PDB file of C-alpha atoms in Angstrom:
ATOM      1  CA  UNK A   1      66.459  -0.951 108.175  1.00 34.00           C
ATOM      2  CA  UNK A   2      65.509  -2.450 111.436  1.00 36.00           C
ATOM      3  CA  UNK A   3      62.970  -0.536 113.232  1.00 32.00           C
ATOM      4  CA  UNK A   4      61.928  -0.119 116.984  1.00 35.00           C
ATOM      5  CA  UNK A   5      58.922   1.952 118.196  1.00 35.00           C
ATOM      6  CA  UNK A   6      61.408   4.841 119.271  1.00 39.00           C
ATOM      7  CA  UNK A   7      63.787   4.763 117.036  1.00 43.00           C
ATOM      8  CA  UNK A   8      63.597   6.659 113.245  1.00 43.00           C
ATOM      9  CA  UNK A   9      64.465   4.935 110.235  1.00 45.00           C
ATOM     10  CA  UNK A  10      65.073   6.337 106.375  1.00 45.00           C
ATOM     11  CA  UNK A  11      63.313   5.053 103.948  1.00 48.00           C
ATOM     12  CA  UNK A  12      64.656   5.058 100.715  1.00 50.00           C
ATOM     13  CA  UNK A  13      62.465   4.775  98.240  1.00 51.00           C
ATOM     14  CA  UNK A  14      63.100   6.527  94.731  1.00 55.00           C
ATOM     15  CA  UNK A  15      60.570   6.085  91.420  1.00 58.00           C
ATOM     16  CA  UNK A  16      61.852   6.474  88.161  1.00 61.00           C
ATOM     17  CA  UNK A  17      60.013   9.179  86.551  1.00 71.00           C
ATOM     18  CA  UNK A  18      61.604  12.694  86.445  1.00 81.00           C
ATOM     19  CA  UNK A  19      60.804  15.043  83.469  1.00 84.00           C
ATOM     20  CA  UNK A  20      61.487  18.496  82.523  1.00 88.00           C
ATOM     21  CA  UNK A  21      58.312  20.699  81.838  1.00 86.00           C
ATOM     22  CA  UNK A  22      59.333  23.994  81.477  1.00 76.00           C
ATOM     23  CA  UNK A  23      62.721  24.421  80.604  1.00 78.00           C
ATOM     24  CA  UNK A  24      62.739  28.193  80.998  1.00 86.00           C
ATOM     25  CA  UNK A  25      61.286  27.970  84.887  1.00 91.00           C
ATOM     26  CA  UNK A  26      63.348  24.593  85.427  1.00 94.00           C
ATOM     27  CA  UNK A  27      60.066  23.074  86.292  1.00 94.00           C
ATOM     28  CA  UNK A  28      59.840  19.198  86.669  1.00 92.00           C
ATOM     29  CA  UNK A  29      57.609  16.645  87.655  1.00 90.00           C
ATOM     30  CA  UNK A  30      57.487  13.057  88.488  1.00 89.00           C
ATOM     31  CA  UNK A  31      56.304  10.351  90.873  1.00 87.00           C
ATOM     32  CA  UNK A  32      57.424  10.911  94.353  1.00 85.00           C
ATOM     33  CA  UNK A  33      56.181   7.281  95.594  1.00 81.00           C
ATOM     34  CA  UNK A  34      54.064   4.373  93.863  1.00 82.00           C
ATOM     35  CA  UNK A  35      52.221   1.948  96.512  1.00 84.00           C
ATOM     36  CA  UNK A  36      54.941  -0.823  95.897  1.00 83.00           C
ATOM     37  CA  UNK A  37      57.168  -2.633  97.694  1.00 80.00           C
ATOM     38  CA  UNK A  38      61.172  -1.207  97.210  1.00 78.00           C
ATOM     39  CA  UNK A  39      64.085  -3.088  97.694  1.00 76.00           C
ATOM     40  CA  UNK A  40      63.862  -3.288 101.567  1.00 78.00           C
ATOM     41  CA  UNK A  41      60.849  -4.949 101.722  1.00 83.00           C
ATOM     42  CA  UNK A  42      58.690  -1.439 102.669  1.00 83.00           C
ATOM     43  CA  UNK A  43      55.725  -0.158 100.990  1.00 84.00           C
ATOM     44  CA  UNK A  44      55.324   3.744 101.527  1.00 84.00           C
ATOM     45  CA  UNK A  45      51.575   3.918 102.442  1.00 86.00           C
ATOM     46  CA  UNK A  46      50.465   6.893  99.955  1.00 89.00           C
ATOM     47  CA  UNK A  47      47.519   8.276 102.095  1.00 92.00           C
ATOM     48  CA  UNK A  48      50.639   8.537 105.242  1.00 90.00           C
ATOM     49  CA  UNK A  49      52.683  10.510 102.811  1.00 90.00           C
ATOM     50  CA  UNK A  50      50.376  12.850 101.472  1.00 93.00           C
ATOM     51  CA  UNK A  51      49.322  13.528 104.903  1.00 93.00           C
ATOM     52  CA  UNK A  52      52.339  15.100 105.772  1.00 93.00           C
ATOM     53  CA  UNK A  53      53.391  16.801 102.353  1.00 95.00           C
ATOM     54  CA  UNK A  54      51.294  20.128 103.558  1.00 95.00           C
ATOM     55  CA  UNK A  55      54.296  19.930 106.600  1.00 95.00           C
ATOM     56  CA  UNK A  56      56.977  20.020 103.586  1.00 95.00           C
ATOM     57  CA  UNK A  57      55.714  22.759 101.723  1.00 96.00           C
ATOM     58  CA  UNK A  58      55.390  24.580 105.115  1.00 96.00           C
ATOM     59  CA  UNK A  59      59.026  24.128 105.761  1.00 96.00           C
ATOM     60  CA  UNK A  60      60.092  25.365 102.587  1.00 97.00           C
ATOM     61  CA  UNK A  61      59.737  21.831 100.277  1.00 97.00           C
ATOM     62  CA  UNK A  62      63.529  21.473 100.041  1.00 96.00           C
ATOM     63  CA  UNK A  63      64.516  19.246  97.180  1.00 95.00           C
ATOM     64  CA  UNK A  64      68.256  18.249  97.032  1.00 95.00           C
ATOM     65  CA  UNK A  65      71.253  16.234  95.108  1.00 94.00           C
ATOM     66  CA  UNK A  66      70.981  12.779  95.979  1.00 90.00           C
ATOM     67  CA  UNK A  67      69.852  13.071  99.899  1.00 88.00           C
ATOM     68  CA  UNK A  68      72.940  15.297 100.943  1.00 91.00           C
ATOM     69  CA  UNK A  69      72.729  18.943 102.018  1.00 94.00           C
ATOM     70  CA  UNK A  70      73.124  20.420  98.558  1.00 96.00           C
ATOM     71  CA  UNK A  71      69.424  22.162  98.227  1.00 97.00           C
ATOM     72  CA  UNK A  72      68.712  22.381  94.495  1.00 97.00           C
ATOM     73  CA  UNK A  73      65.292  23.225  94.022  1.00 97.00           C
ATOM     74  CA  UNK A  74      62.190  23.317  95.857  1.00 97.00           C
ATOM     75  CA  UNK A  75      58.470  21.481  95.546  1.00 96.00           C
ATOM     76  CA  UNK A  76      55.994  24.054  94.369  1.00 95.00           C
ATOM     77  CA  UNK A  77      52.740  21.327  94.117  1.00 94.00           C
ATOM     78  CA  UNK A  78      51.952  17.392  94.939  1.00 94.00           C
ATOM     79  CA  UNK A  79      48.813  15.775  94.064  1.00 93.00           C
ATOM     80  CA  UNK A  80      47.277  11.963  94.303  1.00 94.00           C
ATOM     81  CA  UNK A  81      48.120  10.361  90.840  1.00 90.00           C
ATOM     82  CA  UNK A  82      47.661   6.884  89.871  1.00 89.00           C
ATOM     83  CA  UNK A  83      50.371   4.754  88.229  1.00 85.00           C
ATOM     84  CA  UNK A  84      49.348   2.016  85.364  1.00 82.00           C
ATOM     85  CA  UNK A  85      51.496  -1.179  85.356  1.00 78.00           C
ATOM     86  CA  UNK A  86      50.483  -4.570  84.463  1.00 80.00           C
ATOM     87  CA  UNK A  87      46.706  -3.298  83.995  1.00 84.00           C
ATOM     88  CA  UNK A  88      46.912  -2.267  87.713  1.00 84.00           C
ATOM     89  CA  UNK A  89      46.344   0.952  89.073  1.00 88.00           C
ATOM     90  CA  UNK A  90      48.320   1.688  91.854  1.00 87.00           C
ATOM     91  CA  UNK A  91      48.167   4.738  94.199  1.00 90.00           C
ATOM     92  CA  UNK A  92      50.725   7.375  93.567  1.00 89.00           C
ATOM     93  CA  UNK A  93      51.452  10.613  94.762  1.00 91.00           C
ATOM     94  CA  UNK A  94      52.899  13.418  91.672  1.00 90.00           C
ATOM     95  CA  UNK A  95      54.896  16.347  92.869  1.00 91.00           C
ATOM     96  CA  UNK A  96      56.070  19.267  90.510  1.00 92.00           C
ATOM     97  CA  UNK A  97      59.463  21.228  91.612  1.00 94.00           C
ATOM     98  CA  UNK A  98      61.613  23.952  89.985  1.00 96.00           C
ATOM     99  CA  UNK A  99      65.605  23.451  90.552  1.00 96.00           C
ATOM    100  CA  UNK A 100      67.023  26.781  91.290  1.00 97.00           C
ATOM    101  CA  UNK A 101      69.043  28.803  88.733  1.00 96.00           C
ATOM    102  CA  UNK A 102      71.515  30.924  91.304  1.00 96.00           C
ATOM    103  CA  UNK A 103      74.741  28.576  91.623  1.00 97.00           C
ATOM    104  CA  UNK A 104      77.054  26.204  88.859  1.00 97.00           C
ATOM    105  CA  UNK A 105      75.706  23.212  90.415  1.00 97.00           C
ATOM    106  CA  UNK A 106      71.928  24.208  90.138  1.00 97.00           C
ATOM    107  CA  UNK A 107      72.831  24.165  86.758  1.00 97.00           C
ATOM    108  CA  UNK A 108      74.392  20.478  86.840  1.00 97.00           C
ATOM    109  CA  UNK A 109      71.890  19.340  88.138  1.00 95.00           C
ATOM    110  CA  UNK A 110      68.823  20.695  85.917  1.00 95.00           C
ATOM    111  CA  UNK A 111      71.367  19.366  82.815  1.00 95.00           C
ATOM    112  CA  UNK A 112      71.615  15.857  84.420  1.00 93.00           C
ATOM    113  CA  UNK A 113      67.925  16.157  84.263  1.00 91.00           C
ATOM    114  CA  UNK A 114      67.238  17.053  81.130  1.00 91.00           C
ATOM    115  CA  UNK A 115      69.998  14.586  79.855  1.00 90.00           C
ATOM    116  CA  UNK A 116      67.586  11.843  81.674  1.00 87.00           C
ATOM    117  CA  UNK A 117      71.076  10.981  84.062  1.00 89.00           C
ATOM    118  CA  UNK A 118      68.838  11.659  86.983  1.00 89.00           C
ATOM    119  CA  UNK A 119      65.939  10.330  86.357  1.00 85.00           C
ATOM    120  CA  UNK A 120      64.898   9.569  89.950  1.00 85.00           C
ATOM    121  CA  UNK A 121      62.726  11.037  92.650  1.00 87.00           C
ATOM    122  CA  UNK A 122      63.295  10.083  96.258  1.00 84.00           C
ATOM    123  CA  UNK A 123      61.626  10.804  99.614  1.00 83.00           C
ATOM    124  CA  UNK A 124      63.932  11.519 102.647  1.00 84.00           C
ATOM    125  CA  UNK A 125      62.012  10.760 105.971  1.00 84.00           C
ATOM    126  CA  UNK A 126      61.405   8.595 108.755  1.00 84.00           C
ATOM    127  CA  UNK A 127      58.822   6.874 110.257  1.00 82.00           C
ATOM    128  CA  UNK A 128      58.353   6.368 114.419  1.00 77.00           C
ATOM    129  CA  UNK A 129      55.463   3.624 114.168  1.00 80.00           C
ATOM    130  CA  UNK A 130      56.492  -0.094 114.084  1.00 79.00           C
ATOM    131  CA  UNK A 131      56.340  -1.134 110.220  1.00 79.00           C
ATOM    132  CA  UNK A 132      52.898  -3.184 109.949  1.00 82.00           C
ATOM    133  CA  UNK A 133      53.068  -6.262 107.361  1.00 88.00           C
ATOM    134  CA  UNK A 134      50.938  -6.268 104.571  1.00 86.00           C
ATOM    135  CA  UNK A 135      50.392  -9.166 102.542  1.00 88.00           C
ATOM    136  CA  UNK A 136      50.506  -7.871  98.677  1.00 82.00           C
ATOM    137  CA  UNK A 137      48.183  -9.355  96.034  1.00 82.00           C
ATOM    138  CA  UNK A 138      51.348 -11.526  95.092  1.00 85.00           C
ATOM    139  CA  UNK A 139      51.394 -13.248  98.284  1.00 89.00           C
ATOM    140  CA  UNK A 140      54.729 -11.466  99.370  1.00 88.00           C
ATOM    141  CA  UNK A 141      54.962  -9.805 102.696  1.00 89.00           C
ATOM    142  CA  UNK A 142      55.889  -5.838 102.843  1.00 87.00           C
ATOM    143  CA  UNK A 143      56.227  -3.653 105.493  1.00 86.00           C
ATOM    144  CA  UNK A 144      54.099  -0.664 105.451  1.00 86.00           C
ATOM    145  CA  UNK A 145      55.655   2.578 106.479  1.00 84.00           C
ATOM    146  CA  UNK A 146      53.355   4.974 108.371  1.00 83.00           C
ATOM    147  CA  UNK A 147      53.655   7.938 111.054  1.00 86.00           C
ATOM    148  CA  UNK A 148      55.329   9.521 108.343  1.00 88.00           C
ATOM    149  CA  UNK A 149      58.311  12.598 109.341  1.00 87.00           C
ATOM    150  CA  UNK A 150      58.917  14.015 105.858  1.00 87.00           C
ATOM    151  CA  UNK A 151      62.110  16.008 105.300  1.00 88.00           C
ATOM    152  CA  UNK A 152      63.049  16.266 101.986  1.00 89.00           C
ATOM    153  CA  UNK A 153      62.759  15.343  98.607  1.00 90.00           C
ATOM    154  CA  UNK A 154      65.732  13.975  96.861  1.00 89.00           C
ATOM    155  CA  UNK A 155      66.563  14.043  92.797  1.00 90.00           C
ATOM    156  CA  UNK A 156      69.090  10.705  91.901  1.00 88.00           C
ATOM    157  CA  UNK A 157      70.308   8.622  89.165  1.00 84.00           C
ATOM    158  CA  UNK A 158      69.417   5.527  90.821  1.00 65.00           C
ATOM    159  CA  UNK A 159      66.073   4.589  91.519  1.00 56.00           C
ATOM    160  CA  UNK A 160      65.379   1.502  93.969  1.00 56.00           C
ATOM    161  CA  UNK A 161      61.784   0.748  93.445  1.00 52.00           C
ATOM    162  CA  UNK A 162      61.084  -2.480  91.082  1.00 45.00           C
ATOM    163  CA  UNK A 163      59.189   0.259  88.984  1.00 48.00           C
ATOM    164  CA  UNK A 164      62.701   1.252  88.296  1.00 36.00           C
ATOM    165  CA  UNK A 165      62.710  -1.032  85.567  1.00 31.00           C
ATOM    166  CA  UNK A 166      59.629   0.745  83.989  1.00 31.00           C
ATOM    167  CA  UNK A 167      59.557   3.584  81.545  1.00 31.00           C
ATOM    168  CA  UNK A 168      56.871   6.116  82.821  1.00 30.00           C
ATOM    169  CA  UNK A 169      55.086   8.338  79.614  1.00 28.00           C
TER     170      UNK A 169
END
């Protein structure tokens, strides 16, 4: 995404980490974001997001299918995590939701879950700030994403993070 000062961009980032922990509530929990670069070159700044995750929860913590307007479920906690890869630790952020039980497709989409079809989390949001580089302990370049507008969290199949290729436990 190309981003000007005024102008809002999505960001698209989606870990791979989505388990069932109560099947009876249709809780779940996973990684919302990791501190890494995704596929656009952005790095979601984990401090930026949690900042405005109390806003989320105000306005109801929607959590839908795949970024569209279906509303599945809702967030009902987040907290600061770490992830583990490659002896790293990286800075994560953990949310728990519960997909509602009221409609057919609530009920696709807790299956999909528990199936491991979806086994994506994504945040839906924009950011108003110009992206500020960052040069990562690789020596790559990514754009960090801050002045954070969170609007939703999205369950998917797909995830586009290179933790995607990563089995969380």
């Amino acid at each position: 995404s190309i981003c000007m000062t005024d102008e809002v961009f999505f960001s698209d980032l989606t870990t791979k980490s989505l388990e069932p922990i109560n099947s009876d509530q249709r809780f779940f929990e996973g990684y919302l974001t990791v501190e890494v670069k995704d596929k656009q070159g952005e790095i979601t700044i984990v401090d930026e997001l949690y900042k405005v995750l109390p806003v989320w929860m105000d306005r109801g913590a929607p959590i839908s299918d795949t970024h569209t307007n279906r509303i599945i479920g809702k967030g009902i906690n987040f907290a600061r995590a770490t992830y583990k890869s490659e002896g790293q630790e990286i800075p994560a952020i953990k949310i728990t939701g519960k997909i509602h039980k009221n409609y057919e497709l609530d009920n696709e989409i807790w299956n999909k879950i528990k199936s491991g079809e979806y086994k994506g989390l994504s945040f839906g949001g924009a950011t108003k700030a110009n992206r500020t580089p960052k040069v990562m302990k690789d020596g790559s370049v990514a754009y960090q994403l801050t002045d954070l507008e969170h609007y939703e969290v999205a369950v998917c199949k797909d995830p586009a993070v290179p933790l995607a290729s990563v089995s969380y436990t």
